[in-house]
XYZ file of C-alpha atoms in Angstrom:
672
model
C -13.314 53.788 41.387
C -10.470 52.744 39.062
C -8.890 55.433 36.893
C -7.226 55.098 33.500
C -4.008 56.844 32.562
C -3.233 57.841 28.985
C -1.013 54.849 28.279
C 0.611 54.063 24.933
C -0.596 53.454 21.380
C 1.349 50.213 21.044
C 1.064 47.257 21.103
C -2.503 46.324 20.142
C -4.732 44.710 22.730
C -3.941 44.229 26.405
C -0.255 44.417 27.290
C 0.630 43.247 30.796
C 3.294 45.278 32.584
C 4.745 45.024 36.078
C 2.446 47.714 37.420
C -0.690 47.320 35.305
C -2.143 46.713 31.857
C -2.020 48.904 28.739
C -4.980 48.696 26.337
C -4.991 49.727 22.687
C -7.801 49.511 20.086
C -8.010 50.642 16.455
C -11.079 52.587 15.303
C -10.894 55.335 12.691
C -14.510 56.549 12.989
C -15.300 56.142 16.696
C -16.149 59.189 18.767
C -15.499 57.561 22.131
C -14.263 54.182 23.391
C -15.148 52.828 26.828
C -13.185 50.038 28.470
C -15.660 47.851 30.399
C -14.381 45.872 33.376
C -16.344 42.909 34.727
C -15.906 41.368 38.171
C -16.773 37.808 39.216
C -20.398 38.782 39.830
C -20.803 40.292 36.357
C -20.890 43.873 37.617
C -19.592 46.315 35.036
C -17.452 49.430 35.332
C -17.006 51.857 32.413
C -13.735 53.716 31.877
C -13.266 55.931 28.820
C -9.963 55.418 27.060
C -8.245 58.788 27.563
C -5.570 58.509 24.889
C -5.906 58.797 21.139
C -2.975 58.666 18.744
C -4.203 58.869 15.179
C -6.813 56.114 14.952
C -5.518 54.191 17.965
C -7.398 54.531 21.250
C -5.432 53.656 24.363
C -5.258 53.764 28.141
C -3.268 52.301 31.023
C -4.943 50.696 34.043
C -2.601 50.698 37.072
C -2.464 47.592 39.265
C -4.492 45.518 36.792
C -3.400 41.888 36.624
C -3.770 38.742 34.550
C -7.269 37.308 34.781
C -8.990 40.682 34.337
C -12.210 40.295 32.301
C -13.041 43.177 30.004
C -14.763 44.335 26.817
C -15.402 47.548 24.904
C -18.361 49.792 24.193
C -17.663 51.985 21.182
C -19.570 55.194 20.463
C -20.053 56.753 17.050
C -22.555 57.344 14.234
C -25.149 54.799 13.122
C -25.350 55.482 9.387
C -25.770 52.205 7.444
C -25.438 53.832 3.998
C -21.956 54.983 4.945
C -21.196 51.671 6.621
C -21.233 53.037 10.175
C -22.995 50.818 12.724
C -21.763 51.944 16.123
C -23.925 50.772 19.012
C -22.666 51.284 22.591
C -25.402 48.981 23.884
C -23.234 46.098 22.758
C -20.181 44.826 24.650
C -17.463 43.989 22.132
C -14.597 41.522 22.144
C -11.094 42.918 21.751
C -9.718 41.723 18.349
C -6.350 41.300 20.075
C -7.635 39.422 23.134
C -5.373 36.536 24.170
C -8.220 34.601 25.829
C -12.022 34.602 25.832
C -14.335 33.758 28.713
C -17.779 32.621 27.627
C -19.538 31.165 24.600
C -21.173 33.066 21.756
C -24.739 31.738 21.858
C -27.654 32.289 19.506
C -29.297 35.175 21.359
C -31.340 38.184 20.262
C -29.168 40.444 22.441
C -26.379 40.113 19.876
C -28.452 41.857 17.191
C -26.838 45.145 16.244
C -29.706 46.565 14.240
C -30.252 47.003 10.498
C -31.869 50.379 9.847
C -31.662 51.581 13.454
C -29.462 50.544 16.396
C -30.867 47.713 18.503
C -31.401 48.833 22.111
C -30.950 45.497 23.918
C -27.843 45.537 26.101
C -25.593 42.522 25.449
C -23.369 42.634 28.540
C -25.121 39.799 30.346
C -24.541 37.316 27.483
C -21.442 38.643 25.722
C -18.214 36.627 25.988
C -15.522 38.647 27.737
C -11.926 39.258 26.758
C -9.366 38.171 29.354
C -5.912 39.520 30.191
C -3.425 36.639 30.317
C 0.141 36.232 31.502
C 2.484 35.016 28.800
C 5.044 33.325 31.041
C 6.004 29.809 29.934
C 9.128 27.728 30.393
C 10.293 27.017 26.857
C 13.716 25.807 28.028
C 15.881 25.237 24.944
C 13.019 24.945 22.453
C 14.151 25.553 18.901
C 12.212 25.370 15.641
C 13.078 22.244 13.624
C 13.546 24.539 10.586
C 13.012 21.687 8.141
C 14.046 22.768 4.619
C 11.117 23.058 2.230
C 12.512 20.313 0.027
C 12.387 17.846 2.921
C 8.976 18.912 4.214
C 6.063 16.466 4.414
C 2.879 18.007 5.832
C 0.193 16.177 7.826
C -3.109 18.085 7.989
C -4.993 17.279 11.198
C -7.681 18.450 13.589
C -6.668 18.701 17.254
C -9.815 16.964 18.499
C -10.377 14.538 15.649
C -6.811 13.240 15.647
C -6.815 11.677 19.130
C -10.438 11.700 20.318
C -10.825 7.948 19.656
C -7.243 6.832 20.248
C -7.360 3.786 22.568
C -3.778 4.170 23.799
C -4.037 7.801 24.875
C -5.533 8.455 28.340
C -9.245 9.204 28.056
C -8.912 12.487 29.973
C -6.696 14.041 27.294
C -8.091 12.546 24.096
C -9.004 15.231 21.602
C -6.897 17.907 23.318
C -3.604 19.719 22.952
C -2.240 17.362 25.596
C -3.398 14.390 23.532
C -1.609 15.788 20.507
C 1.604 15.944 22.562
C 1.254 12.484 24.128
C 4.258 10.181 23.465
C 2.023 7.687 21.627
C 1.035 10.368 19.140
C 4.547 11.757 18.774
C 5.964 8.293 18.116
C 3.275 7.656 15.523
C 4.058 10.868 13.635
C 7.780 10.141 13.752
C 7.301 6.587 12.517
C 5.031 7.797 9.732
C 7.782 10.215 8.715
C 5.926 13.517 8.458
C 7.945 16.635 9.260
C 5.158 19.156 9.931
C 1.657 19.013 11.330
C -0.788 21.540 9.903
C -3.543 22.108 12.440
C -7.023 23.227 11.487
C -7.779 26.509 13.282
C -6.873 26.700 16.956
C -7.934 30.358 16.984
C -10.930 30.840 19.259
C -14.044 30.211 17.159
C -17.826 30.220 17.555
C -20.689 28.059 16.326
C -22.885 29.831 13.789
C -26.435 30.544 15.035
C -27.851 28.348 12.272
C -25.808 25.369 13.445
C -26.817 25.962 17.043
C -30.471 25.800 16.012
C -29.818 22.474 14.260
C -27.985 21.057 17.258
C -24.690 20.997 15.314
C -21.259 22.518 15.934
C -18.640 24.158 13.775
C -16.085 21.349 13.881
C -13.495 22.736 11.491
C -13.242 26.056 13.354
C -13.137 28.546 10.485
C -15.743 30.789 12.141
C -13.106 32.685 14.130
C -14.173 35.002 16.930
C -10.806 36.005 18.449
C -7.811 35.587 16.093
C -5.181 35.941 18.850
C -6.811 33.631 21.411
C -6.294 29.878 21.584
C -9.409 27.698 21.333
C -10.205 26.614 24.888
C -12.444 23.662 24.030
C -9.363 21.744 22.850
C -7.715 21.953 26.282
C -7.949 19.151 28.835
C -7.887 21.540 31.800
C -6.010 18.948 33.843
C -3.984 20.297 36.730
C -5.434 23.750 36.288
C -3.220 24.374 33.267
C -4.588 27.041 30.946
C -5.480 26.307 27.345
C -2.662 28.585 26.209
C -0.044 26.802 28.314
C -1.309 23.398 27.187
C -1.055 24.481 23.558
C 2.475 25.785 24.090
C 3.428 22.485 25.731
C 2.155 20.661 22.651
C 4.254 22.842 20.353
C 7.285 22.268 22.543
C 6.785 18.487 22.523
C 6.300 18.403 18.756
C 9.494 20.400 18.282
C 11.382 17.960 20.482
C 10.116 15.215 18.169
C 11.447 17.159 15.163
C 7.997 18.149 13.909
C 7.077 21.679 12.857
C 3.700 23.230 13.703
C 1.794 25.099 11.005
C -1.461 26.820 11.942
C -4.438 27.182 9.637
C -5.465 30.795 10.268
C -8.486 32.852 9.258
C -7.986 36.528 8.437
C -10.475 36.727 5.588
C -13.733 36.984 7.566
C -14.986 36.889 11.145
C -17.667 35.146 13.186
C -19.883 38.222 12.918
C -21.100 36.792 9.590
C -23.616 38.999 7.723
C -25.720 41.868 9.044
C -28.029 39.383 10.786
C -25.108 37.752 12.551
C -23.797 38.467 16.057
C -22.738 42.065 16.714
C -19.742 41.264 18.903
C -16.459 42.774 17.665
C -15.201 44.366 14.411
C -18.624 45.535 13.211
C -19.170 47.553 16.370
C -15.567 48.759 16.631
C -15.534 50.270 13.136
C -17.524 48.459 10.457
C -16.352 50.700 7.609
C -12.657 50.237 8.441
C -12.535 46.504 9.217
C -14.782 45.118 6.440
C -15.069 45.485 2.676
C -18.377 47.224 1.939
C -20.421 47.940 -1.157
C -21.304 51.486 -2.194
C -24.591 51.260 -0.290
C -22.829 50.293 2.937
C -23.741 46.605 2.770
C -21.180 43.831 3.166
C -19.142 42.898 0.097
C -19.278 39.176 0.775
C -16.209 38.000 -1.159
C -15.702 35.071 1.201
C -19.175 33.561 1.172
C -19.182 33.799 4.958
C -21.141 37.035 5.300
C -18.294 39.534 5.513
C -14.781 40.091 4.212
C -11.893 41.628 6.154
C -10.471 44.831 4.678
C -6.725 44.288 5.006
C -5.478 47.479 3.378
C -5.327 50.205 6.044
C -1.979 50.682 7.779
C -3.421 49.968 11.222
C -5.287 46.836 10.091
C -2.131 45.525 8.429
C -0.157 46.254 11.595
C -2.828 44.439 13.628
C -2.648 41.408 11.313
C 1.136 41.254 11.607
C 0.850 41.637 15.365
C -1.501 38.629 15.538
C 0.876 36.519 13.444
C 3.856 37.661 15.513
C 2.021 36.575 18.650
C 1.635 33.013 17.393
C 5.290 32.873 16.328
C 6.977 34.662 19.217
C 4.754 33.638 22.102
C 3.633 30.207 20.890
C 6.674 29.252 18.765
C 4.681 28.051 15.745
C 6.603 27.560 12.525
C 4.222 28.774 9.872
C 0.717 29.473 8.662
C -1.772 28.261 6.095
C -4.050 31.176 5.189
C -7.703 30.317 4.577
C -9.230 31.967 1.475
C -5.954 33.793 1.019
C -6.916 35.719 -2.106
C -8.570 38.118 0.336
C -5.126 38.963 1.726
C -4.179 40.400 -1.661
C -7.346 42.381 -2.359
C -7.239 46.156 -2.799
C -10.150 45.247 -3.652
C -8.765 43.646 -6.847
C -6.178 40.958 -6.181
C -2.538 41.909 -6.560
C 0.609 40.085 -5.529
C 1.936 43.510 -4.469
C -0.863 44.217 -1.983
C 0.115 46.189 1.130
C -0.262 43.127 3.344
C 1.856 40.890 1.118
C 4.557 43.532 0.961
C 4.503 43.926 4.738
C 4.851 40.162 5.270
C 7.699 39.899 2.744
C 9.581 42.690 4.516
C 8.935 41.353 8.014
C 12.073 39.804 9.508
C 10.092 37.206 11.464
C 7.198 36.262 9.198
C 9.194 36.117 5.974
C 11.194 33.254 7.507
C 8.107 31.202 8.398
C 6.452 28.610 6.205
C 3.614 30.484 4.527
C 0.904 28.637 2.597
C -2.016 30.196 0.730
C -5.383 28.739 -0.141
C -5.369 30.619 -3.463
C -9.026 31.489 -3.897
C -12.092 33.237 -2.519
C -15.505 33.648 -4.173
C -15.155 37.287 -5.205
C -14.529 38.533 -8.754
C -11.137 37.243 -9.892
C -11.000 35.075 -6.798
C -9.105 32.111 -8.258
C -5.406 32.981 -8.108
C -3.449 29.706 -8.187
C 0.177 30.444 -9.014
C -0.103 34.194 -8.567
C 0.978 34.621 -4.956
C 4.369 36.174 -4.245
C 7.349 34.303 -2.859
C 7.856 33.091 -0.161
C 4.244 31.823 -0.224
C 3.482 28.240 -1.192
C -0.027 27.406 -2.412
C -2.525 24.588 -2.153
C -2.760 23.167 -5.672
C -6.283 22.035 -6.472
C -5.101 21.593 -10.061
C -2.630 18.930 -8.908
C -5.395 17.289 -6.859
C -7.991 17.242 -9.611
C -5.744 16.188 -12.478
C -4.106 13.370 -10.533
C -7.554 12.115 -9.549
C -8.657 12.260 -13.162
C -5.499 10.513 -14.353
C -5.732 7.534 -12.008
C -9.484 7.231 -11.497
C -10.889 8.204 -14.894
C -8.075 7.997 -17.426
C -8.980 11.274 -19.087
C -5.771 13.205 -18.405
C -2.873 12.838 -20.845
C 0.539 11.576 -19.856
C 1.888 15.055 -20.655
C -0.499 16.693 -18.201
C 0.433 14.073 -15.624
C 4.130 14.841 -16.098
C 3.499 18.570 -15.737
C 1.822 18.090 -12.380
C 4.396 15.498 -11.316
C 7.141 18.079 -11.924
C 5.740 20.592 -9.386
C 3.417 22.312 -11.867
C 6.103 24.578 -13.281
C 3.479 26.013 -15.649
C 1.630 27.385 -12.616
C 4.554 28.374 -10.400
C 6.908 30.491 -12.467
C 10.373 28.918 -12.187
C 11.905 32.351 -12.630
C 10.270 33.643 -9.450
C 9.209 30.638 -7.366
C 10.748 27.357 -6.219
C 9.217 23.871 -6.567
C 8.090 23.803 -2.926
C 5.454 26.395 -3.839
C 3.230 23.611 -5.172
C 1.514 22.044 -2.168
C 0.424 18.723 -3.648
C -2.577 17.059 -2.046
C -4.933 14.239 -2.869
C -7.447 15.296 -0.243
C -7.860 17.840 2.543
C -10.307 18.449 5.360
C -12.641 20.047 2.804
C -13.809 17.150 0.625
C -13.752 13.368 0.529
C -11.200 11.376 2.471
C -9.009 9.174 0.277
C -11.019 6.052 1.097
C -14.259 7.840 0.295
C -12.740 9.187 -2.926
C -12.454 5.617 -4.240
C -15.748 4.455 -2.685
C -18.382 7.056 -3.570
C -19.442 8.644 -6.837
C -21.825 10.981 -5.035
C -21.529 13.075 -1.878
C -23.663 11.970 1.079
C -24.020 15.090 3.226
C -27.565 14.653 4.525
C -26.372 14.841 8.152
C -25.340 18.468 7.614
C -28.923 19.678 7.551
C -28.775 21.241 4.075
C -30.548 18.483 2.111
C -27.249 17.434 0.503
C -26.903 20.770 -1.313
C -23.607 21.654 0.388
C -20.152 20.391 -0.515
C -18.346 19.983 -3.837
C -20.109 18.323 -6.749
C -17.042 17.888 -8.965
C -14.959 15.470 -6.945
C -13.531 13.303 -9.737
C -14.159 10.356 -7.428
C -14.611 6.755 -8.567
C -16.501 4.077 -6.648
C -15.107 1.307 -8.899
C -18.540 -0.046 -9.705
C -20.361 -0.097 -6.380
C -21.403 2.830 -4.149
C -20.471 2.680 -0.478
C -18.064 0.855 1.786
C -19.638 -2.618 1.867
C -18.776 -4.074 -1.523
C -17.374 -7.193 -3.168
C -13.802 -8.379 -2.687
C -13.011 -7.612 -6.329
C -14.106 -3.985 -5.970
C -12.187 -3.650 -2.706
C -9.008 -4.819 -4.428
C -9.454 -2.283 -7.235
C -9.965 0.471 -4.678
C -6.885 -0.715 -2.829
C -4.740 -0.414 -5.938
C -6.126 3.054 -6.706
C -5.391 4.320 -3.199
C -1.825 3.089 -3.368
C -1.196 4.493 -6.831
C -2.507 7.879 -5.750
C -0.431 7.875 -2.569
C 2.716 6.885 -4.448
C 2.111 9.763 -6.859
C 1.685 12.165 -3.941
C 4.948 11.306 -2.223
C 7.087 10.786 -5.314
C 6.065 13.987 -7.119
C 8.171 17.115 -6.984
C 6.714 19.785 -4.736
C 5.533 19.650 -1.118
C 3.267 16.706 -0.260
C 0.393 17.185 2.168
C -1.390 14.162 3.637
C -4.815 14.399 5.240
C -4.730 12.746 8.671
C -6.431 9.366 8.461
C -5.848 8.782 4.757
C -2.934 6.566 5.705
C -5.351 4.457 7.766
C -8.255 4.127 5.341
C -10.382 6.546 7.331
C -13.908 7.182 6.037
C -16.524 9.869 6.620
C -19.261 7.713 5.072
C -19.247 9.776 1.896
C -19.674 13.171 3.596
C -17.472 15.585 1.655
C -18.265 18.678 3.731
C -18.114 17.493 7.341
C -17.514 20.978 8.755
C -20.329 20.598 11.290
C -19.758 16.973 12.312
C -17.936 17.030 15.646
C -18.535 13.346 16.334
C -17.180 9.883 15.441
C -17.901 10.549 11.762
C -14.876 12.857 11.623
C -12.775 11.544 14.519
C -10.123 9.073 13.360
C -11.080 5.445 13.976
C -7.771 4.138 15.299
C -9.069 0.704 16.291
C -10.040 -0.119 12.705
C -7.034 1.473 11.025
C -5.604 -0.255 7.963
C -2.121 -0.961 9.317
C -0.905 -2.248 5.955
C -1.795 1.055 4.323
C -0.077 2.962 7.136
C 3.083 0.912 6.618
C 2.890 1.625 2.897
C 2.707 5.397 3.465
C 5.544 5.297 5.972
C 7.713 3.412 3.475
C 6.815 5.893 0.738
C 7.899 8.859 2.862
C 11.140 7.061 3.751
C 11.768 6.414 0.066
C 11.102 10.056 -0.779
C 13.858 11.126 1.626
C 16.387 9.007 -0.308
C 15.792 10.603 -3.717
C 17.735 13.864 -4.181
C 15.542 14.988 -7.075
C 12.637 15.210 -4.633
C 14.422 16.873 -1.712
C 16.790 19.388 -3.301
C 14.007 21.865 -4.162
C 15.324 22.883 -7.567
C 13.524 22.862 -10.881
C 14.229 19.794 -12.983
C 15.931 19.971 -16.337
C 14.778 17.214 -18.705
C 17.567 14.774 -19.438
C 19.733 15.986 -16.562
C 20.698 14.288 -13.334
C 17.315 14.962 -11.704
C 14.828 13.513 -14.175
C 14.563 11.532 -17.381
C 11.196 10.893 -19.003
C 11.292 7.524 -20.791
C 8.899 5.832 -23.194
C 7.768 2.214 -23.424
C 11.086 1.260 -25.008
C 13.121 2.840 -22.206
C 14.244 5.698 -24.472
C 13.911 9.435 -23.822
C 10.447 10.711 -24.657
C 10.255 12.507 -27.987
C 7.737 15.165 -28.913
C 5.856 12.466 -30.793
C 5.749 10.275 -27.686
C 4.198 13.106 -25.672
C 1.635 13.855 -28.333
C 0.452 10.348 -29.208
C -3.098 9.458 -28.222
C -4.414 8.630 -24.778
C -1.286 6.756 -23.627
C -1.297 6.228 -19.866
C 2.041 4.689 -19.122
C 5.438 6.227 -18.616
C 8.851 5.584 -17.059
C 10.415 8.306 -14.900
C 14.038 8.024 -13.832
C 14.870 10.204 -10.820
C 18.430 11.044 -9.752
C 19.617 8.397 -12.244
C 18.968 5.634 -9.713
C 15.243 5.290 -9.106
C 12.864 4.263 -11.873
C 9.154 4.923 -11.485
C 6.912 2.837 -13.722
C 3.514 4.432 -14.151
C 0.627 2.479 -15.658
C -2.769 4.103 -15.236
C -4.379 2.022 -17.960
C -6.848 -0.814 -17.425
C -4.493 -3.478 -18.777
C -0.966 -4.786 -18.287
C 1.811 -3.132 -20.258
C 5.221 -4.567 -21.140
C 8.050 -2.066 -21.046
C 11.712 -2.139 -21.967
C 13.776 -0.920 -19.019
C 16.768 1.380 -19.521
C 20.227 -0.125 -18.892
C 20.877 -0.988 -15.256
C 20.512 -3.629 -12.585
C 16.933 -2.727 -11.722
C 15.250 -4.342 -8.742
C 11.918 -3.513 -7.038
C 12.272 -1.624 -3.769
C 10.027 -1.301 -0.752
C 7.219 -0.450 -0.470
C 6.476 -1.870 -3.900
C 6.491 -5.539 -2.992
C 4.757 -7.380 -0.155
C 3.618 -4.127 1.457
C 1.672 -3.323 -1.697
C -0.007 -6.646 -2.271
C 0.305 -8.516 1.078
C 1.959 -11.274 -0.955
C 5.040 -11.735 -3.096
C 5.320 -9.351 -6.044
C 3.035 -10.217 -8.943
C 5.195 -8.376 -11.424
C 7.291 -10.537 -13.735
C 10.625 -9.226 -14.921
C 12.390 -11.174 -17.682
C 15.776 -9.773 -18.562
C 15.197 -6.091 -19.195
C 11.453 -6.485 -19.718
C 8.966 -5.353 -17.084
C 5.321 -6.282 -17.038
C 3.454 -3.451 -15.347
C 0.054 -4.369 -13.976
C -2.933 -2.111 -14.541
C -3.485 0.878 -12.239
C -0.115 0.740 -10.494
C 2.903 2.893 -9.836
C 5.979 0.829 -8.978
C 9.556 1.842 -8.188
C 12.775 0.079 -9.130
C 16.265 0.884 -7.945
C 19.431 0.506 -9.961
C 21.826 -1.485 -7.782
C 24.663 -0.967 -10.250
C 24.410 2.729 -11.133
C 27.994 2.760 -12.392
C 26.756 0.770 -15.390
C 24.935 3.863 -16.615
């Protein structure tokens, strides 16, 4: 019979030492916590944690080693009106587990009970937490530490990125090893991105509803174990663990000069609502881990059934500990926080929330790239521009207004300029820097770029919700015909729109984020909410990639690197060295120019050497260029049209075609 010693109240979770393992769990209202050990036959041994320091329960198990499978049974009151739902019949996952053995299936044994505790024991079906060894040979791995002003983000899914890649060995397609394959690394380097933002690699579960429909949670936002790497993305070749394979991928990406940003979920858990699986936080201490209403029910500010209560000292410390694990043990470079308004709730949102303050003061995390999705669905949930430095934020305002400008013509040139200049009206120049605006045309949640210019309506029937799910206001434009199979004339119009949008993305001030596959013309057949489509619909179709579009994007990113106004990460001053806004006559824009009618053309001179000619109208426009020896530069020639330039320049006159953004370079800047 194994015996537990008192152990220590730090760190959270299992901590492997030379002579055993220390366990620590937070529960403010528990009356007793039992550590449950499981052998290879499934036999269970209960050991009560003997130590309690404040609200931290702890114990040390001598001679325990990596590979130990365990869980918790937590004893306490079952009083739903006060939010207490303790049920020791249920084996619970450690919130700090570094690995999980087993799959969370749709099973009645996971029911915790509504008005009374459910008496079905869950041990036989419950996934088990696993003690892991953290040893890994990092050699001389160093973070690329790319300055924000030079950062170009590529949002990708580990499986979807390489699952259909013909030049990556079949055994590692769709895995961490596939992500780190030389073919993939060379592609990312050639494209020119500096950071890859991975959809969640935290261990997640498929919702019971999806399991009943025969679908899977592809995106991975239904997180079960925030500190454990998702094992289904590992190849398993050579007996290498999922954690080691993930670390190898990070190491390889760093060697290629590419940062790794993780999309993380700390706003809700896979326990969902009260009918969801009773598997972790709810059984550990429902009233401490989740926001509850006065009657003890879940305050569902996330729309996912529950909302994490990130205000207590111990919960904040646990959150920081999870983030530290990914940085220190896995060497990641930053995080994108899903539904990040929840991180600032007390329960009202405040930029001075305890968690934000703790992150700002943390020597490790404050130096990482931190990105917020600035909304949840609770009261006051939309908080774009209100997060504290050093957070950057996804800008849906940039996305929507640039779509409206190019695809519908109902955004003024002044609004366009405001977004183009890093949305200074949203991100206070006195407190934030331009990088804070994460500019994006598309993201995993919504249409791909090709679908944006091909569909007026969402086509989500495959999701099993009768096309009710997904955004309805997409500001998309099918250019006259719905779907992918259309006339050559419509295809050409779509082609121009894609390129104008992409040029705007990479030549705007702020941090550009590209959705993986948009540079290839990837389509999801009009599905704008493909969260449950783990199949060829969402996997990138490399064999049919639009190589001309890829070359165009690569050239755009290369051009961006040459323009100081876009890389120096300082707010522009109109008329200075960074930017000049010019009218049709090549003169500085006056207040009257900004205010006149629905004008949709503009000249923007950046760093006094690059001239961007914007024409979002439906007709050609003749413009007078400012003084200089202006010549078109790549990629605004044959790469754009697959033929010689169709623009005609006569003296200092430029004829700008409809729906285009072109760039000229002054080859005699001394003349200015």
